[in-house]
Amino acid sequence: MTSNCKQICMLVQFHEVTQCIAKRFRLVNARIRQELIIQIYRQSERRHYPQYVTHSRDGASSNKIKSFMNAYQTLLDAVNQANAFYCDLLMSSIFYKFVHVTISLYTFFLFLMPINLLGLITSGTMSLCHICYLLLVVSSITDVTQAADQATPMICKLINQDLDDGLKRQLESFLQQLAVKQFEFSARGYFKISRQLLITMATTVATYLVVLIQFHTQSKDGN
């Protein structure tokens, strides 16, 4: 019971941290996109109405974009710091849930023969709770990675528009930094935590269940 309470508290805290980071990523992405669109509009004005263009506004906007890029880099560092802090807890809780999902589903099968309604409800509820825990952990992490991944395609789309050459070089440098920057959650580097992990775990649990059920059936036939 104490272990479950600790894991629930960890999940709540981890969810709050990841949602905060994901929200900041979306905000910074929106600000970068807004300033780039403004720069594209001003570049168009400069070509058609050069006498009305004020270059001081361009410099201020360029500085804003640079500050947003710095904020984005800070958020990437925050992801790495959060992963370093939670990696042990994530690995232990995911392994714990994996084992208990397997046991609960196997127990659910045992209560089918003969049918034990109370046992079916208990084991089914436990299985559902463990699965929901895993889904919430992966969902929280996916929100962060999806929000972080929005920047690259957005910039790639706008960089080919009518932008100042200096700003284009700045954006290209930023894209190169993103290409080599790691911003993902993992269990101490042993495996990456993503939706693919759920598929792998489901396949493994199904394999173990088949093996356990076969052993159970063979032992009953032997008796």
CSV table of C-alpha atoms in Angstrom, one decimal, residues 2-218:
chain,number,residue,atom,x,y,z
A,2,THR,CA,2.8,2.4,0.9
A,3,SER,CA,4.6,1.6,-2.4
A,4,ASN,CA,1.4,2.3,-4.4
A,5,CYS,CA,1.0,5.7,-2.6
A,6,LYS,CA,4.6,6.6,-3.3
A,7,GLN,CA,4.1,5.8,-7.0
A,8,ILE,CA,0.9,7.7,-7.2
A,9,CYS,CA,2.6,10.8,-5.6
A,10,MET,CA,5.5,10.4,-8.1
A,11,LEU,CA,3.0,10.2,-11.0
A,12,VAL,CA,1.2,13.4,-9.9
A,13,GLN,CA,4.4,15.3,-9.4
A,14,PHE,CA,5.9,14.0,-12.7
A,15,HIS,CA,2.7,14.9,-14.6
A,16,GLU,CA,2.8,18.4,-13.3
A,17,VAL,CA,6.4,18.8,-14.2
A,18,THR,CA,6.0,17.5,-17.7
A,19,GLN,CA,2.8,19.5,-18.4
A,20,CYS,CA,4.6,22.6,-17.3
A,21,ILE,CA,7.5,22.0,-19.6
A,22,ALA,CA,5.2,21.0,-22.5
A,23,LYS,CA,3.2,24.2,-22.0
A,24,ARG,CA,6.4,26.3,-22.1
A,25,PHE,CA,7.5,24.6,-25.3
A,26,ARG,CA,4.2,25.4,-27.0
A,27,LEU,CA,4.4,29.0,-25.8
A,28,VAL,CA,7.9,29.5,-27.1
A,29,ASN,CA,7.1,27.8,-30.4
A,30,ALA,CA,4.1,30.1,-30.9
A,31,ARG,CA,6.2,33.2,-30.1
A,32,ILE,CA,8.9,32.1,-32.6
A,33,ARG,CA,6.4,31.5,-35.2
A,34,GLN,CA,4.7,34.8,-34.6
A,35,GLU,CA,7.9,36.8,-34.8
A,36,LEU,CA,9.0,34.9,-38.0
A,37,ILE,CA,5.7,35.8,-39.7
A,38,ILE,CA,6.2,39.4,-38.6
A,39,GLN,CA,9.7,39.4,-40.2
A,40,ILE,CA,8.3,37.8,-43.4
A,41,TYR,CA,5.7,40.6,-43.6
A,42,ARG,CA,8.3,43.3,-42.9
A,43,GLN,CA,10.6,41.9,-45.5
A,44,SER,CA,7.8,42.0,-48.0
A,45,GLU,CA,7.1,45.7,-47.0
A,46,ARG,CA,10.8,46.4,-47.5
A,47,ARG,CA,10.7,45.2,-51.0
A,48,HIS,CA,7.6,47.1,-52.0
A,49,TYR,CA,7.7,50.2,-49.8
A,50,PRO,CA,11.4,50.7,-48.8
A,51,GLN,CA,10.8,54.3,-47.8
A,52,TYR,CA,8.4,53.3,-45.0
A,53,VAL,CA,10.5,50.6,-43.4
A,54,THR,CA,12.1,51.2,-40.0
A,55,HIS,CA,15.1,49.0,-39.4
A,56,SER,CA,15.1,49.5,-35.7
A,57,ARG,CA,11.9,47.4,-35.5
A,58,ASP,CA,13.6,44.6,-37.4
A,59,GLY,CA,16.5,44.6,-34.9
A,60,ALA,CA,14.1,44.4,-32.0
A,61,SER,CA,12.2,41.5,-33.6
A,62,SER,CA,15.5,39.7,-34.3
A,63,ASN,CA,16.5,40.0,-30.7
A,64,LYS,CA,13.2,38.6,-29.6
A,65,ILE,CA,13.6,35.6,-31.8
A,66,LYS,CA,17.1,35.1,-30.4
A,67,SER,CA,15.8,35.3,-26.8
A,68,PHE,CA,13.0,32.7,-27.7
A,69,MET,CA,15.6,30.4,-29.1
A,70,ASN,CA,17.6,30.7,-25.9
A,71,ALA,CA,14.5,30.0,-23.9
A,72,TYR,CA,14.0,26.9,-26.1
A,73,GLN,CA,17.5,25.7,-25.3
A,74,THR,CA,16.8,26.2,-21.6
A,75,LEU,CA,13.7,24.1,-21.9
A,76,LEU,CA,15.7,21.3,-23.6
A,77,ASP,CA,18.1,21.4,-20.6
A,78,ALA,CA,15.1,21.3,-18.3
A,79,VAL,CA,14.0,18.1,-20.0
A,80,ASN,CA,17.4,16.5,-19.5
A,81,GLN,CA,17.4,17.6,-15.8
A,82,ALA,CA,13.9,16.2,-15.3
A,83,ASN,CA,15.0,12.9,-16.9
A,84,ALA,CA,18.1,12.7,-14.7
A,85,PHE,CA,16.0,13.3,-11.6
A,86,TYR,CA,13.1,10.9,-12.4
A,87,CYS,CA,15.0,8.2,-14.4
A,88,ASP,CA,15.4,5.8,-11.4
A,89,LEU,CA,11.8,6.3,-10.3
A,90,LEU,CA,10.6,5.8,-13.9
A,91,MET,CA,12.6,2.6,-14.3
A,92,SER,CA,11.5,1.1,-11.0
A,93,SER,CA,7.8,2.0,-11.4
A,94,ILE,CA,7.6,0.8,-15.0
A,95,PHE,CA,9.2,-2.5,-14.1
A,96,TYR,CA,6.9,-2.8,-11.1
A,97,LYS,CA,3.8,-2.2,-13.2
A,98,PHE,CA,5.0,-4.5,-15.9
A,99,VAL,CA,5.4,-7.4,-13.4
A,100,HIS,CA,2.1,-6.7,-11.7
A,101,VAL,CA,0.2,-6.3,-15.0
A,102,THR,CA,1.4,-9.8,-16.0
A,103,ILE,CA,0.5,-11.3,-12.6
A,104,SER,CA,-2.9,-9.6,-12.4
A,105,LEU,CA,-3.8,-10.8,-15.9
A,106,TYR,CA,-2.6,-14.3,-15.1
A,107,THR,CA,-4.7,-14.3,-11.9
A,108,PHE,CA,-7.6,-13.0,-13.9
A,109,PHE,CA,-7.3,-16.1,-16.1
A,110,LEU,CA,-7.1,-18.4,-13.1
A,111,PHE,CA,-10.4,-17.0,-11.7
A,112,LEU,CA,-12.1,-17.9,-15.0
A,113,MET,CA,-11.8,-21.6,-14.2
A,114,PRO,CA,-13.9,-22.0,-12.2
A,115,ILE,CA,-15.5,-18.5,-12.3
A,116,ASN,CA,-14.9,-16.5,-9.2
A,117,LEU,CA,-16.7,-13.2,-9.6
A,118,LEU,CA,-15.0,-11.4,-6.7
A,119,GLY,CA,-11.6,-12.6,-7.9
A,120,LEU,CA,-12.3,-11.5,-11.5
A,121,ILE,CA,-13.3,-8.0,-10.4
A,122,THR,CA,-10.3,-7.7,-8.1
A,123,SER,CA,-7.7,-8.9,-10.6
A,124,GLY,CA,-9.4,-7.0,-13.4
A,125,THR,CA,-9.4,-3.8,-11.4
A,126,MET,CA,-5.8,-4.2,-10.4
A,127,SER,CA,-4.8,-4.8,-14.0
A,128,LEU,CA,-6.7,-1.8,-15.2
A,129,CYS,CA,-5.1,0.4,-12.5
A,130,HIS,CA,-1.5,-0.7,-13.5
A,131,ILE,CA,-2.2,-0.2,-17.2
A,132,CYS,CA,-3.7,3.3,-16.6
A,133,TYR,CA,-0.6,4.2,-14.6
A,134,LEU,CA,1.6,3.3,-17.5
A,135,LEU,CA,-0.6,5.1,-20.0
A,136,LEU,CA,-0.5,8.3,-17.9
A,137,VAL,CA,3.3,8.2,-17.6
A,138,VAL,CA,3.8,7.7,-21.3
A,139,SER,CA,1.2,10.2,-22.1
A,140,SER,CA,2.9,12.9,-20.0
A,141,ILE,CA,6.2,12.2,-21.7
A,142,THR,CA,4.7,12.2,-25.1
A,143,ASP,CA,3.2,15.6,-24.5
A,144,VAL,CA,6.7,17.0,-23.9
A,145,THR,CA,8.3,15.3,-26.9
A,146,GLN,CA,5.5,16.3,-29.2
A,147,ALA,CA,5.7,19.9,-28.0
A,148,ALA,CA,9.5,20.0,-28.4
A,149,ASP,CA,9.3,18.4,-31.9
A,150,GLN,CA,7.0,21.1,-33.2
A,151,ALA,CA,9.8,23.6,-33.5
A,152,THR,CA,11.9,21.9,-36.3
A,153,PRO,CA,9.1,21.5,-38.9
A,154,MET,CA,7.7,24.9,-38.2
A,155,ILE,CA,11.1,26.6,-38.7
A,156,CYS,CA,11.8,24.5,-41.8
A,157,LYS,CA,8.6,25.7,-43.3
A,158,LEU,CA,9.1,29.4,-42.6
A,159,ILE,CA,12.8,29.5,-43.3
A,160,ASN,CA,12.1,29.1,-47.0
A,161,GLN,CA,9.9,32.2,-46.9
A,162,ASP,CA,11.0,35.8,-47.6
A,163,LEU,CA,13.4,36.3,-44.6
A,164,ASP,CA,16.5,38.3,-44.1
A,165,ASP,CA,19.8,36.4,-44.9
A,166,GLY,CA,21.2,37.0,-41.4
A,167,LEU,CA,18.0,35.7,-39.8
A,168,LYS,CA,18.1,32.6,-42.1
A,169,ARG,CA,21.6,31.9,-41.0
A,170,GLN,CA,20.6,32.2,-37.3
A,171,LEU,CA,17.7,29.8,-37.9
A,172,GLU,CA,19.9,27.3,-39.7
A,173,SER,CA,22.3,27.3,-36.8
A,174,PHE,CA,19.4,26.8,-34.4
A,175,LEU,CA,18.2,23.8,-36.5
A,176,GLN,CA,21.7,22.3,-36.4
A,177,GLN,CA,21.7,22.6,-32.6
A,178,LEU,CA,18.3,20.9,-32.4
A,179,ALA,CA,19.5,18.0,-34.6
A,180,VAL,CA,22.2,17.0,-32.2
A,181,LYS,CA,20.4,17.9,-29.0
A,182,GLN,CA,18.8,15.0,-27.1
A,183,PHE,CA,15.5,15.7,-25.4
A,184,GLU,CA,13.9,12.4,-24.5
A,185,PHE,CA,13.0,10.5,-21.4
A,186,SER,CA,14.6,7.2,-20.7
A,187,ALA,CA,15.0,4.7,-17.9
A,188,ARG,CA,18.7,5.4,-17.1
A,189,GLY,CA,19.4,5.0,-20.8
A,190,TYR,CA,18.3,1.4,-20.9
A,191,PHE,CA,15.2,2.1,-23.0
A,192,LYS,CA,13.4,5.1,-24.3
A,193,ILE,CA,10.1,5.8,-22.8
A,194,SER,CA,7.6,6.4,-25.6
A,195,ARG,CA,4.4,5.0,-27.1
A,196,GLN,CA,6.5,2.3,-28.7
A,197,LEU,CA,7.4,1.1,-25.2
A,198,LEU,CA,3.7,0.3,-24.5
A,199,ILE,CA,3.5,-1.8,-27.7
A,200,THR,CA,6.7,-3.7,-26.7
A,201,MET,CA,5.4,-4.2,-23.1
A,202,ALA,CA,2.0,-5.4,-24.4
A,203,THR,CA,3.7,-8.0,-26.7
A,204,THR,CA,6.0,-9.2,-23.9
A,205,VAL,CA,3.1,-9.5,-21.4
A,206,ALA,CA,1.1,-11.5,-24.0
A,207,THR,CA,4.1,-13.8,-24.5
A,208,TYR,CA,4.5,-14.4,-20.8
A,209,LEU,CA,0.8,-15.0,-20.3
A,210,VAL,CA,0.8,-17.6,-23.0
A,211,VAL,CA,3.7,-19.4,-21.4
A,212,LEU,CA,2.2,-19.3,-17.9
A,213,ILE,CA,-1.2,-20.5,-19.2
A,214,GLN,CA,0.5,-23.4,-21.0
A,215,PHE,CA,2.4,-24.4,-17.9
A,216,HIS,CA,-0.8,-24.2,-15.8
A,217,THR,CA,-2.8,-26.3,-18.4
A,218,GLN,CA,0.0,-28.9,-18.6
